[in-house]
JSON list of C-alpha atoms in Angstrom, two decimals:
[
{"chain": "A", "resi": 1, "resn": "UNK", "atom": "CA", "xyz": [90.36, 102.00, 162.73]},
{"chain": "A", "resi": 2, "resn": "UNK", "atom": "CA", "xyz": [92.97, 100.21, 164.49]},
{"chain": "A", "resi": 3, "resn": "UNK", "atom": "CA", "xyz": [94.08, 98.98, 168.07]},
{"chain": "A", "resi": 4, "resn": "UNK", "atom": "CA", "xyz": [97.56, 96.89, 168.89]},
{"chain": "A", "resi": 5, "resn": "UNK", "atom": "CA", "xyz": [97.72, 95.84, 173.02]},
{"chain": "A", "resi": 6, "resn": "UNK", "atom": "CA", "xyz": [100.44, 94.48, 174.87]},
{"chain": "A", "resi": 7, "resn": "UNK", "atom": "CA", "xyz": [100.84, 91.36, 176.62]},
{"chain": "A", "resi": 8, "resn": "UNK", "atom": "CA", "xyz": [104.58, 91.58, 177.92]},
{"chain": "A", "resi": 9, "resn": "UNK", "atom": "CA", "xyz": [105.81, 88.81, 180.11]},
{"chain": "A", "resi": 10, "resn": "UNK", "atom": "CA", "xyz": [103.11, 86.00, 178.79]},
{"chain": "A", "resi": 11, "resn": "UNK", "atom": "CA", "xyz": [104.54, 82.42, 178.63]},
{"chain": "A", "resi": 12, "resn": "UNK", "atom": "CA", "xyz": [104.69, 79.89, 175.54]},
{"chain": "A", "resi": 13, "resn": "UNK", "atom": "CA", "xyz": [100.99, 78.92, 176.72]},
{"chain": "A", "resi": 14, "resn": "UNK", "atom": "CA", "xyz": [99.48, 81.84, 176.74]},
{"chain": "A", "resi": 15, "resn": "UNK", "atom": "CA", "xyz": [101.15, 83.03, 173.91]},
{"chain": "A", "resi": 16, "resn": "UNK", "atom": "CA", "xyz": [100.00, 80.20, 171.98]},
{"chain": "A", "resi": 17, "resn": "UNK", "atom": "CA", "xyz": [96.64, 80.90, 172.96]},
{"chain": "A", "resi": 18, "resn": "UNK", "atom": "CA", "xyz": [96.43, 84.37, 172.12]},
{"chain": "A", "resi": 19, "resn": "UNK", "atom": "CA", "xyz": [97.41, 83.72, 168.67]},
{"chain": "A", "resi": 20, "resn": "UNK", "atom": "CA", "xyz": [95.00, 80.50, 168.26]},
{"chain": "A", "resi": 21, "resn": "UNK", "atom": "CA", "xyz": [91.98, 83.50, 170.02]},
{"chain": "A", "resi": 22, "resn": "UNK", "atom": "CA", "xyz": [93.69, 86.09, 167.34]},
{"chain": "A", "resi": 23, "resn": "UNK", "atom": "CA", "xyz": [92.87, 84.00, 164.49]},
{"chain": "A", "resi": 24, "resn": "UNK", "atom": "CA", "xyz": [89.16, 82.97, 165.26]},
{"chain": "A", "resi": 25, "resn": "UNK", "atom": "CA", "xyz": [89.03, 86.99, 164.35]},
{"chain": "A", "resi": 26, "resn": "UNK", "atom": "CA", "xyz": [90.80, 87.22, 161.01]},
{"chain": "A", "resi": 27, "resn": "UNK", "atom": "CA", "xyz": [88.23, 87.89, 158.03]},
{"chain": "A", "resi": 28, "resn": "UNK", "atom": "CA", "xyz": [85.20, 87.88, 160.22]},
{"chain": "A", "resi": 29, "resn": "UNK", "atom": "CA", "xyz": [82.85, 90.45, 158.48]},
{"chain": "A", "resi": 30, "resn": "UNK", "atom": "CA", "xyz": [80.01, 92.30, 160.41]},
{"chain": "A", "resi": 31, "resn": "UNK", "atom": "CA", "xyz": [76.91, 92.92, 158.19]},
{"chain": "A", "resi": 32, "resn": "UNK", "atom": "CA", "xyz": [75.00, 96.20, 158.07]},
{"chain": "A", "resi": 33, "resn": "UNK", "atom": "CA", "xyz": [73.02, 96.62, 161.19]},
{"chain": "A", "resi": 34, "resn": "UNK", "atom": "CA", "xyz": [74.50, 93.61, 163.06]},
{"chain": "A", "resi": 35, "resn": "UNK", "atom": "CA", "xyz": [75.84, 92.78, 166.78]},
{"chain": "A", "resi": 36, "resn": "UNK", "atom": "CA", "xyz": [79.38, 91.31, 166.80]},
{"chain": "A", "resi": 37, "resn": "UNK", "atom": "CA", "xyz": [79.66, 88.82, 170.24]},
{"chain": "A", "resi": 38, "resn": "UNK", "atom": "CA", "xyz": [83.15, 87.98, 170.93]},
{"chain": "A", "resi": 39, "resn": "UNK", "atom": "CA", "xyz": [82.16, 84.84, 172.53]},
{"chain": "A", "resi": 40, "resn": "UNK", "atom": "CA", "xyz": [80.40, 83.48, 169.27]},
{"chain": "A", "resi": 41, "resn": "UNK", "atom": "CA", "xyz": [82.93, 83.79, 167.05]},
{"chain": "A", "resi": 42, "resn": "UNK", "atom": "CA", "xyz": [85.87, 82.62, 169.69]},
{"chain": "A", "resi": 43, "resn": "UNK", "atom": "CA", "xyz": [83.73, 79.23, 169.81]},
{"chain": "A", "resi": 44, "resn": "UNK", "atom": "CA", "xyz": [84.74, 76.83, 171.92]},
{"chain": "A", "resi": 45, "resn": "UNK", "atom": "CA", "xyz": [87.72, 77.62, 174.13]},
{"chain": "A", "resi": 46, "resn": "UNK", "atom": "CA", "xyz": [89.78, 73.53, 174.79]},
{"chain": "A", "resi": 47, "resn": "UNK", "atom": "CA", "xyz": [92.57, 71.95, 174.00]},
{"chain": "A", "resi": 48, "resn": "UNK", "atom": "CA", "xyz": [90.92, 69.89, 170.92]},
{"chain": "A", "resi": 49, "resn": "UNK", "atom": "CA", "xyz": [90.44, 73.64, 169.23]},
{"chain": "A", "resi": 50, "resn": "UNK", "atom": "CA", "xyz": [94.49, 74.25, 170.09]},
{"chain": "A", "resi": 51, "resn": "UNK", "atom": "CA", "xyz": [94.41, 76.14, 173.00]},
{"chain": "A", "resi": 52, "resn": "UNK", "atom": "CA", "xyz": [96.66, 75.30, 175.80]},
{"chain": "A", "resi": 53, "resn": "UNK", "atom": "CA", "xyz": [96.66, 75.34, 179.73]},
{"chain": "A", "resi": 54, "resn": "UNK", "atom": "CA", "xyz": [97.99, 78.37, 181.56]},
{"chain": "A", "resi": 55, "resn": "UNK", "atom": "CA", "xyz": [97.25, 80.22, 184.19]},
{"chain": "A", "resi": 56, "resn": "UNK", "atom": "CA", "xyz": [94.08, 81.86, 184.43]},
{"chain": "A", "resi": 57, "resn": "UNK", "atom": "CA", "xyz": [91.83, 83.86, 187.38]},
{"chain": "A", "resi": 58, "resn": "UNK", "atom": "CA", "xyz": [89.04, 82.15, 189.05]},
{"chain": "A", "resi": 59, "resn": "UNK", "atom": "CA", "xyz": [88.21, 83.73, 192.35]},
{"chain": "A", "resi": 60, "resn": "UNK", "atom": "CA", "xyz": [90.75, 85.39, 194.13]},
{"chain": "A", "resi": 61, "resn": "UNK", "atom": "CA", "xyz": [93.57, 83.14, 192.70]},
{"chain": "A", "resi": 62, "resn": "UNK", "atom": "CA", "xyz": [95.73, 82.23, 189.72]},
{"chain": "A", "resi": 63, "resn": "UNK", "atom": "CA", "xyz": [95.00, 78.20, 188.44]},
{"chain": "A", "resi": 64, "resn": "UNK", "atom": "CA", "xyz": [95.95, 76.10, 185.77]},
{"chain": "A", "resi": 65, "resn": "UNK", "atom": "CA", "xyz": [92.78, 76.12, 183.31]},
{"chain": "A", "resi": 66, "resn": "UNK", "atom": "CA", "xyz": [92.76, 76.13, 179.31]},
{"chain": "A", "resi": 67, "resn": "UNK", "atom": "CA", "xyz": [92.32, 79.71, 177.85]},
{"chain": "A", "resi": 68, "resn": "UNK", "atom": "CA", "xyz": [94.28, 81.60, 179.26]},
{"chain": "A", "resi": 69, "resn": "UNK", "atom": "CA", "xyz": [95.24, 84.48, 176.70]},
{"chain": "A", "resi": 70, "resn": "UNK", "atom": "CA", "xyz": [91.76, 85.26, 175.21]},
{"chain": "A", "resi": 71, "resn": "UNK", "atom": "CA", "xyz": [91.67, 88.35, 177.25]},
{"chain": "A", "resi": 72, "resn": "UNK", "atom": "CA", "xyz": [94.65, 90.17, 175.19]},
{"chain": "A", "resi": 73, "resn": "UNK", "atom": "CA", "xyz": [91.89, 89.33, 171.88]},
{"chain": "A", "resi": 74, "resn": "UNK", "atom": "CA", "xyz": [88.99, 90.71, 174.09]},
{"chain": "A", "resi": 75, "resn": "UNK", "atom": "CA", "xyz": [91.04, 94.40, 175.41]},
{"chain": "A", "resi": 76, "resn": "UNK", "atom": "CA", "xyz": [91.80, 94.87, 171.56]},
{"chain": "A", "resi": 77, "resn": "UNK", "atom": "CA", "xyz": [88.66, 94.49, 169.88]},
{"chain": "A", "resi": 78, "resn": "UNK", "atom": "CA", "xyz": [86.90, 96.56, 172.75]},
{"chain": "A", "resi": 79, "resn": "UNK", "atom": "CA", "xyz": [89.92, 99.66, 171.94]},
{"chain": "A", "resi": 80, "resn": "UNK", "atom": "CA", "xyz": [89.32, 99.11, 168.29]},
{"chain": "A", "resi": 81, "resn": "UNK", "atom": "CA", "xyz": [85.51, 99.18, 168.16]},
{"chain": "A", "resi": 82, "resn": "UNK", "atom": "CA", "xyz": [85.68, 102.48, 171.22]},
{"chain": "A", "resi": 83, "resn": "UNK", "atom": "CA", "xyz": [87.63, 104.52, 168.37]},
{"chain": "A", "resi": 84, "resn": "UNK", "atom": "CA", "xyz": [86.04, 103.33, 165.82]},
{"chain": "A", "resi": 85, "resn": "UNK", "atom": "CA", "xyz": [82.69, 105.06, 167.31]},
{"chain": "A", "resi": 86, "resn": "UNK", "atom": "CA", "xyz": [80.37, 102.24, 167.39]},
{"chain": "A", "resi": 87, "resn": "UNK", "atom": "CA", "xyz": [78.12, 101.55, 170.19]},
{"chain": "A", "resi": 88, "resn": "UNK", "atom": "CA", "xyz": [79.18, 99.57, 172.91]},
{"chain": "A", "resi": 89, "resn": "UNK", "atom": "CA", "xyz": [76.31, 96.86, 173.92]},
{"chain": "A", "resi": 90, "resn": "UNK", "atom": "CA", "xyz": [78.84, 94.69, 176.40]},
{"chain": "A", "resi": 91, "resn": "UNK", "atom": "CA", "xyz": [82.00, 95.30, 178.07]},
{"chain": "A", "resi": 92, "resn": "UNK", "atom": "CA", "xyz": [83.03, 93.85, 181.42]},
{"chain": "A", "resi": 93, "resn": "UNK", "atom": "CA", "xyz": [86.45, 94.89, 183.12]},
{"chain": "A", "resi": 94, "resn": "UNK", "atom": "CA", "xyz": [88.79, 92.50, 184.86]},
{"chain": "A", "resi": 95, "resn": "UNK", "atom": "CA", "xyz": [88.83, 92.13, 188.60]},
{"chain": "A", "resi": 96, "resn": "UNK", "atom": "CA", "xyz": [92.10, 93.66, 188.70]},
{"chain": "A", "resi": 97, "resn": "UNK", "atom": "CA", "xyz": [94.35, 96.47, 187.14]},
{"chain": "A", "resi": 98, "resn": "UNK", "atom": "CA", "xyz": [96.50, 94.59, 184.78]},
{"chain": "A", "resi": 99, "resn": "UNK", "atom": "CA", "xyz": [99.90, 96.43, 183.99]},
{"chain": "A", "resi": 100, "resn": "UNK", "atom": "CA", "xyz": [100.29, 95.19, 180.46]},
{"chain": "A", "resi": 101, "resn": "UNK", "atom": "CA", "xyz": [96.94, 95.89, 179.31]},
{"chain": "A", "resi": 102, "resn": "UNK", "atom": "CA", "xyz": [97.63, 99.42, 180.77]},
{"chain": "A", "resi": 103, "resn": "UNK", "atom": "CA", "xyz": [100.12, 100.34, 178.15]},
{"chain": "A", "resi": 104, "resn": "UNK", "atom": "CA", "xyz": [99.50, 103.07, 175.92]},
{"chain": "A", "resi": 105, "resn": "UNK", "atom": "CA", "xyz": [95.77, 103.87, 176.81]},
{"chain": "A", "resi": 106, "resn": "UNK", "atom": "CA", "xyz": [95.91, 103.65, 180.76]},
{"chain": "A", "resi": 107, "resn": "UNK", "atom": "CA", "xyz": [93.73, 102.00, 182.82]},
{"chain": "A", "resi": 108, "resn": "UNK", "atom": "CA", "xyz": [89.98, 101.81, 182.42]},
{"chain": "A", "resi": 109, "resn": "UNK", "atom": "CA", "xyz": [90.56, 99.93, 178.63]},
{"chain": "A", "resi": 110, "resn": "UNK", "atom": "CA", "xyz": [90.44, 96.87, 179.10]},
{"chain": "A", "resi": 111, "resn": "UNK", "atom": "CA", "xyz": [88.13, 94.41, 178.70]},
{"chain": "A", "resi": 112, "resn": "UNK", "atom": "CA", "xyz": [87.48, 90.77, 179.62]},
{"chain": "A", "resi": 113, "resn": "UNK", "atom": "CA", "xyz": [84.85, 87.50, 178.53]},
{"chain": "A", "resi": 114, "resn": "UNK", "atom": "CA", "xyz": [84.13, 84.17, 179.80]},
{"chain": "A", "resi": 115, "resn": "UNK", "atom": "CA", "xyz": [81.62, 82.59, 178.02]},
{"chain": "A", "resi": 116, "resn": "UNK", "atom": "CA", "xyz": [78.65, 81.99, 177.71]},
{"chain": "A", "resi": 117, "resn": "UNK", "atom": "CA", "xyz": [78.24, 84.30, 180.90]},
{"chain": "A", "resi": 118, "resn": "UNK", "atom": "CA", "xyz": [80.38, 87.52, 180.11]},
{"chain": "A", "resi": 119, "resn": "UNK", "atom": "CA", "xyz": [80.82, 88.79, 177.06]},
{"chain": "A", "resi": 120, "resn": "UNK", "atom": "CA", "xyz": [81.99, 91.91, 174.67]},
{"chain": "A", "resi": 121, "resn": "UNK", "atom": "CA", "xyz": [79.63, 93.27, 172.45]},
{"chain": "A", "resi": 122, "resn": "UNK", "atom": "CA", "xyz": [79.07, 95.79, 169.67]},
{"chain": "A", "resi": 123, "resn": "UNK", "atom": "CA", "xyz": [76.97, 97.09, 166.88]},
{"chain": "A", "resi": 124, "resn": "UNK", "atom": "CA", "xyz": [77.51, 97.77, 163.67]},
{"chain": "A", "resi": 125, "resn": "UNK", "atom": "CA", "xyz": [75.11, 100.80, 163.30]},
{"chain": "A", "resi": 126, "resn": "UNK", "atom": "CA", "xyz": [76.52, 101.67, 159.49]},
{"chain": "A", "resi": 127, "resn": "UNK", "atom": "CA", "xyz": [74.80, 100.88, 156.29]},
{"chain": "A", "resi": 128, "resn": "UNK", "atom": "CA", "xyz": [78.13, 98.94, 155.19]},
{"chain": "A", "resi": 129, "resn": "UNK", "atom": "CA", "xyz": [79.97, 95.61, 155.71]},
{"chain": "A", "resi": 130, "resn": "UNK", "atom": "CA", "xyz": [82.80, 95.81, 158.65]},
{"chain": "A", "resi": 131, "resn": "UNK", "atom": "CA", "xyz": [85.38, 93.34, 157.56]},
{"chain": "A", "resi": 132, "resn": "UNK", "atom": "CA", "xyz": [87.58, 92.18, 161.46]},
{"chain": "A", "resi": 133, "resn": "UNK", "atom": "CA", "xyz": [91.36, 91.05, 160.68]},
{"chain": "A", "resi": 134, "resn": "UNK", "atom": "CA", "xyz": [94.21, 90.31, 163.66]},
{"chain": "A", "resi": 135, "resn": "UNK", "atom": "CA", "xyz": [97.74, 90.16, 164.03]},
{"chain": "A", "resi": 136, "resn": "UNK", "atom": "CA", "xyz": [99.91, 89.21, 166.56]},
{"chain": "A", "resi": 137, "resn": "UNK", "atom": "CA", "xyz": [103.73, 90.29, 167.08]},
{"chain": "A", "resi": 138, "resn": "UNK", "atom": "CA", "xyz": [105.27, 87.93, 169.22]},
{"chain": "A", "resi": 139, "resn": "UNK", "atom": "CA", "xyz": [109.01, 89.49, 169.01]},
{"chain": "A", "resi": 140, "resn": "UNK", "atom": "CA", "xyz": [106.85, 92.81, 170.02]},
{"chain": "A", "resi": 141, "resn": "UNK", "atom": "CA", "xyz": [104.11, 90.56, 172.53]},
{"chain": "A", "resi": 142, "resn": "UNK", "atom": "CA", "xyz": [101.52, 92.51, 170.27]},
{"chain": "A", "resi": 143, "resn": "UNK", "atom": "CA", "xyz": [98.22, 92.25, 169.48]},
{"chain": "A", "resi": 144, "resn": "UNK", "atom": "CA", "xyz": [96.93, 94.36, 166.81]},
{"chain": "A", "resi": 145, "resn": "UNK", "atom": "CA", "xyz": [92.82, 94.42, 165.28]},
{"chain": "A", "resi": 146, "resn": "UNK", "atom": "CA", "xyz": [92.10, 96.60, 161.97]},
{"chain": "A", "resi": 147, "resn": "UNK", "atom": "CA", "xyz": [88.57, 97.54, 161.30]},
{"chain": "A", "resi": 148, "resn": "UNK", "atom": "CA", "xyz": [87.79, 98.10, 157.45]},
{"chain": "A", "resi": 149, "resn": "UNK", "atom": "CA", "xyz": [84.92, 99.90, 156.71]},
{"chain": "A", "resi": 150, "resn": "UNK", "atom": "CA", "xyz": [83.22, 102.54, 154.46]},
{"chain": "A", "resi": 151, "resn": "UNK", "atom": "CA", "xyz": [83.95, 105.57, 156.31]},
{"chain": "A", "resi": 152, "resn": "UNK", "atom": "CA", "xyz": [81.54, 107.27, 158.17]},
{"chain": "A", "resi": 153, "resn": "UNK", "atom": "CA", "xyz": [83.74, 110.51, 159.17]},
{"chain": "A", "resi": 154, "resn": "UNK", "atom": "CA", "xyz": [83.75, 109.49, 162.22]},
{"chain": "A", "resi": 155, "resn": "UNK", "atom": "CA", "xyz": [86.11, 110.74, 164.76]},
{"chain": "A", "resi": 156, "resn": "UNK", "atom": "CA", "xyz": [85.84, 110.16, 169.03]},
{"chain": "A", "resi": 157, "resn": "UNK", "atom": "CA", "xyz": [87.47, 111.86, 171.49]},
{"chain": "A", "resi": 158, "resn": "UNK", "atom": "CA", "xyz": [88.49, 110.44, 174.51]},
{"chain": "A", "resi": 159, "resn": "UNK", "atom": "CA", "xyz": [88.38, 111.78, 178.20]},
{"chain": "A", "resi": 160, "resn": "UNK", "atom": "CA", "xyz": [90.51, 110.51, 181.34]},
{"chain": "A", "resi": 161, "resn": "UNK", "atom": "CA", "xyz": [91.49, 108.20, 182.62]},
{"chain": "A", "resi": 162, "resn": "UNK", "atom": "CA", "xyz": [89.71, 109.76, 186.31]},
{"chain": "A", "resi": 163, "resn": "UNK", "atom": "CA", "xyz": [90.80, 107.18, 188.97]},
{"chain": "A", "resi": 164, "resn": "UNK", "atom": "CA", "xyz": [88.98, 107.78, 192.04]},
{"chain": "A", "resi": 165, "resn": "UNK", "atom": "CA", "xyz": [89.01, 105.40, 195.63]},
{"chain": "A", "resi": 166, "resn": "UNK", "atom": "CA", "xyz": [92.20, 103.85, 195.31]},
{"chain": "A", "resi": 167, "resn": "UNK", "atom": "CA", "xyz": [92.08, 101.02, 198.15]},
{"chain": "A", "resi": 168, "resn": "UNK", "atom": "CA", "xyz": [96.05, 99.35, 199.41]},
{"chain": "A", "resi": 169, "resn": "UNK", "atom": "CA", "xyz": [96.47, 95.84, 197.93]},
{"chain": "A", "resi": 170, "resn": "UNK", "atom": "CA", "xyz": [96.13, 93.31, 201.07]},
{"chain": "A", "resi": 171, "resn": "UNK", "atom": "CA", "xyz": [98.71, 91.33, 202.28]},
{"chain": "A", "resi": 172, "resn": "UNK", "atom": "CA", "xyz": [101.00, 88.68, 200.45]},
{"chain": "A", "resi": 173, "resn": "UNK", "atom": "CA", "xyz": [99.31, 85.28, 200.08]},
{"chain": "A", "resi": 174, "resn": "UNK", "atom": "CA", "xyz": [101.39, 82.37, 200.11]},
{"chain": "A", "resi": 175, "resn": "UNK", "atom": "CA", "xyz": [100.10, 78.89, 198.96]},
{"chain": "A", "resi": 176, "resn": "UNK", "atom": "CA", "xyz": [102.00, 75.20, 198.93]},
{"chain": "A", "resi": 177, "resn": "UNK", "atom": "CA", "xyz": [103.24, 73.65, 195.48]},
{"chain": "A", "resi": 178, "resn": "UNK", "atom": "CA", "xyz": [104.64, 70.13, 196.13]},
{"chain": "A", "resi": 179, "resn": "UNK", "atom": "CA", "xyz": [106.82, 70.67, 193.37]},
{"chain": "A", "resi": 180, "resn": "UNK", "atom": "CA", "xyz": [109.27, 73.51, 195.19]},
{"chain": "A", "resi": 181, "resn": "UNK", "atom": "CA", "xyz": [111.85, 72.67, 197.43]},
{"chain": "A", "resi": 182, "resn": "UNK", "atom": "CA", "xyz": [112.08, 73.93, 201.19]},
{"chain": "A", "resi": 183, "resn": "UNK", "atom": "CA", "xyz": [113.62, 78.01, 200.81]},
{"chain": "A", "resi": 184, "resn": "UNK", "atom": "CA", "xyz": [112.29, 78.30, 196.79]},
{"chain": "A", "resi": 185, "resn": "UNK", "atom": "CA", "xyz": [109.91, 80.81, 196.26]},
{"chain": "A", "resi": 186, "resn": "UNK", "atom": "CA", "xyz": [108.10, 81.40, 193.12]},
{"chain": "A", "resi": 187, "resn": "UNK", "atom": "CA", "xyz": [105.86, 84.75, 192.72]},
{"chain": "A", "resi": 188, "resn": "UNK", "atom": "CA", "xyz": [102.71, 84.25, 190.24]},
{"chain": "A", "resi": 189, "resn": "UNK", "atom": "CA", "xyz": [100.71, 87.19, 190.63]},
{"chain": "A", "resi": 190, "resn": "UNK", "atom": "CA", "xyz": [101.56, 91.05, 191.61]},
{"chain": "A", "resi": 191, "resn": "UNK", "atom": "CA", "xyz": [100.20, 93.22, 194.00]},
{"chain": "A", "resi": 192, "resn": "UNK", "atom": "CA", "xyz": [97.92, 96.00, 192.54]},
{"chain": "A", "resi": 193, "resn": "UNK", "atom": "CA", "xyz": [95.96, 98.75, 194.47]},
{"chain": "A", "resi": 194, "resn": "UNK", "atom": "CA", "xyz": [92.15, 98.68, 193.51]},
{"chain": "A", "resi": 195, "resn": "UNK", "atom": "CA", "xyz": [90.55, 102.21, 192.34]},
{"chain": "A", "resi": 196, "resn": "UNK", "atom": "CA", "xyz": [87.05, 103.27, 190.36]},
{"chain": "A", "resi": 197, "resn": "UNK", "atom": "CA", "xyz": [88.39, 104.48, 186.98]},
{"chain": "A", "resi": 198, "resn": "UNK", "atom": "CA", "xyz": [86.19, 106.58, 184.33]},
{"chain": "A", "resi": 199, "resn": "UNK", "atom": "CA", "xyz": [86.57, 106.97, 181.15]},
{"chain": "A", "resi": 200, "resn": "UNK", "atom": "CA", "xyz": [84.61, 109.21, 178.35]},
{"chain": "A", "resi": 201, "resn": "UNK", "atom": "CA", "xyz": [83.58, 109.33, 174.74]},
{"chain": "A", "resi": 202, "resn": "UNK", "atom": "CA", "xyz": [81.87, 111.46, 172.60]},
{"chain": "A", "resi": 203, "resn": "UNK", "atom": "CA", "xyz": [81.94, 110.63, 168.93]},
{"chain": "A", "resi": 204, "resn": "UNK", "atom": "CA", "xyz": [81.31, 113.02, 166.23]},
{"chain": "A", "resi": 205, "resn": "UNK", "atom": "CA", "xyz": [79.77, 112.33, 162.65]},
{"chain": "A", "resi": 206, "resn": "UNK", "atom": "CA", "xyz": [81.12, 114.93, 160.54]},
{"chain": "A", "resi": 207, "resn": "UNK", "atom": "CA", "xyz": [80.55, 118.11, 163.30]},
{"chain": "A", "resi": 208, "resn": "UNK", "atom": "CA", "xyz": [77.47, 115.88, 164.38]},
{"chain": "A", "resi": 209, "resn": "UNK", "atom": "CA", "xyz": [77.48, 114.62, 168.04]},
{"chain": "A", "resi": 210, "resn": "UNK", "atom": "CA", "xyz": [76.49, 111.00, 167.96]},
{"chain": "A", "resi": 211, "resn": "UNK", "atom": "CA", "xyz": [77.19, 109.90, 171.18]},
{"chain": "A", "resi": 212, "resn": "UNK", "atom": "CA", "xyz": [77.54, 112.34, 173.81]},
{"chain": "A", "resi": 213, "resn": "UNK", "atom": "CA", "xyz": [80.48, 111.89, 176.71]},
{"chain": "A", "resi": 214, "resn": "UNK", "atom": "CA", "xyz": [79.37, 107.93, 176.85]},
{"chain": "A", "resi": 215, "resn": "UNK", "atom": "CA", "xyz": [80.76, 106.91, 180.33]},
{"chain": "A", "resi": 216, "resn": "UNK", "atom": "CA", "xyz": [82.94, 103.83, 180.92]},
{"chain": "A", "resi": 217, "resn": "UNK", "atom": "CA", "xyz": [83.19, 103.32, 184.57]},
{"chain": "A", "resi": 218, "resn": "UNK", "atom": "CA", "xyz": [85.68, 100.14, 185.79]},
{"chain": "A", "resi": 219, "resn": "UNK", "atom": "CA", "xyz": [85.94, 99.00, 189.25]},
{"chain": "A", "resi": 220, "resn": "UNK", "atom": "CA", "xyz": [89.03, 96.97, 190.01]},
{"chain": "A", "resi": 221, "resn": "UNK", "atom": "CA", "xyz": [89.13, 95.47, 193.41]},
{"chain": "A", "resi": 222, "resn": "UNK", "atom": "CA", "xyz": [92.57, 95.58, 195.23]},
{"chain": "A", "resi": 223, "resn": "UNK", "atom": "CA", "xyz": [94.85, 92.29, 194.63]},
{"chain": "A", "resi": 224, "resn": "UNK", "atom": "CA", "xyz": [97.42, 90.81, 196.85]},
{"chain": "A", "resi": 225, "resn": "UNK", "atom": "CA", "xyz": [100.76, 89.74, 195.53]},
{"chain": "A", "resi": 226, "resn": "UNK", "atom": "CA", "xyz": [100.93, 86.02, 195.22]},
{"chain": "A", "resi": 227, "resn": "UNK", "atom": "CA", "xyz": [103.31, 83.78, 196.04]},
{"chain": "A", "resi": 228, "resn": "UNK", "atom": "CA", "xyz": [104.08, 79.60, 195.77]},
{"chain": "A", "resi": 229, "resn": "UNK", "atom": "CA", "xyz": [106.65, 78.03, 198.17]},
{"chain": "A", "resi": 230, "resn": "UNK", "atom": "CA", "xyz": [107.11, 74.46, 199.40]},
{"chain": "A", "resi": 231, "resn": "UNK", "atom": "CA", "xyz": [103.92, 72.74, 201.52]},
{"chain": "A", "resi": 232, "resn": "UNK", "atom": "CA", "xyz": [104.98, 73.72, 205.36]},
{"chain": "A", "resi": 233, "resn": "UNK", "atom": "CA", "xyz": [106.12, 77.02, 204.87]},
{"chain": "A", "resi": 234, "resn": "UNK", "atom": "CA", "xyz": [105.39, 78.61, 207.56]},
{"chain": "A", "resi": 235, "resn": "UNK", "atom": "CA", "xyz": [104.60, 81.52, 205.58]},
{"chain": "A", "resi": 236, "resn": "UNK", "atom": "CA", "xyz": [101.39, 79.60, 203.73]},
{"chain": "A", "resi": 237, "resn": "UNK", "atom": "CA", "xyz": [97.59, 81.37, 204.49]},
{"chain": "A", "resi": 238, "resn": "UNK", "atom": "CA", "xyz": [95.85, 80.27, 201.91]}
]
């Protein structure tokens, strides 16, 4: 089983950090029976373990914090492990529909962690060893997991995405940055429309149903397009 996500338009930061997340990854092996935690094998997310600062979410706004580009890892393994039909113990969307994790799948796959408090989860529920390995394309801005395994003759079939309540994004917010000049402008976050999506799964063992239309519901609140200019801007709200 394998998954490859996008992450178009990342800079040299985050790119750096998805491939230092990617690698925590590479030859991790699941025993029979076991949970794999995302958050204990990515360890300890700071600049002494090589990951840089970029720009990550905390509230309703983009800051500088280290880490940013561990979500990419996260979206991946939660695609790999849906197809590869085993059970799903943790998965937490983002706030917000993100285009690039949209690619290929739609929306309603993706999946996000902070640790210790949110993390993705899954179980191994085979009698064999699951051995994890990662690779990321950065001429493609790739990210690609392989699960290797005895097979099972497993197979899943997937349902939707079903969006439902699609809310408008609210208006432009506009924030000082000493660093821009009266008339510059700089945009750091898009405006996205929020909406309930669903998702469904039913995996088959041979023409056994093991899990029956398993429902993946993500709600993604709307987000306003962001915006830095230079401090007294008349434009600034927030």
């Amino acid at each position: 089983t394998q998954a490859t996500t996008f992450f178009k338009g990342s800079s040299a930061a985050r790119l750096a950090n998805v491939k230092v997340a990617a690698a925590r990854f590479h030859g991790v092996v699941v025993p029979p029976g076991a949970t794999f935690s995302f958050n204990e094998h990515l360890g300890d997310v700071s600049e002494k373990e090589g990951f840089q600062e970029g720009l990550i979410i905390v509230g309703n706004q983009p800051i500088t914090g280290v880490g940013g580009g561990v979500c990419p890892a996260a979206t991946t393994a939660f695609q790999t492990a849906f197809y590869g039909g085993f059970p799903i113990l943790e998965r937490v969307e983002h706030a917000y529909r993100v285009g690039s994790y949209e690619e290929g799948e739609g929306p309603g796959m993706d999946a996000t962690v902070y640790s210790p408090i949110v993390d993705f989860r899954f179980l191994n529920d085979t009698p064999y060893h699951l051995l994890i390995e990662t690779y990321v394309n950065t001429a493609n801005s790739t990210i690609t997991w392989k699960f290797y395994s005895t097979s099972m003759n497993r197979r899943v079939v997937k349902e939707g995405p079903v969006i439902r309540n699609q809310t408008a994004p609210p208006p432009p917010i506009y924030r000082a940055n000493p660093q821009l000049a009266p008339g510059q402008i700089r945009q750091v976050d898009y405006a996205v429309s929020g909406a309930d999506v669903y998702v469904w799964r039913t995996v088959y063992e041979g023409d056994r149903v093991i899990i029956d239309r398993e429902e993946f519901h993500s709600h993604y609140v709307p987000w306003a397009a962001q915006f830095e200019v230079a401090p007294g801007d008349p434009r600034i709200n927030g």
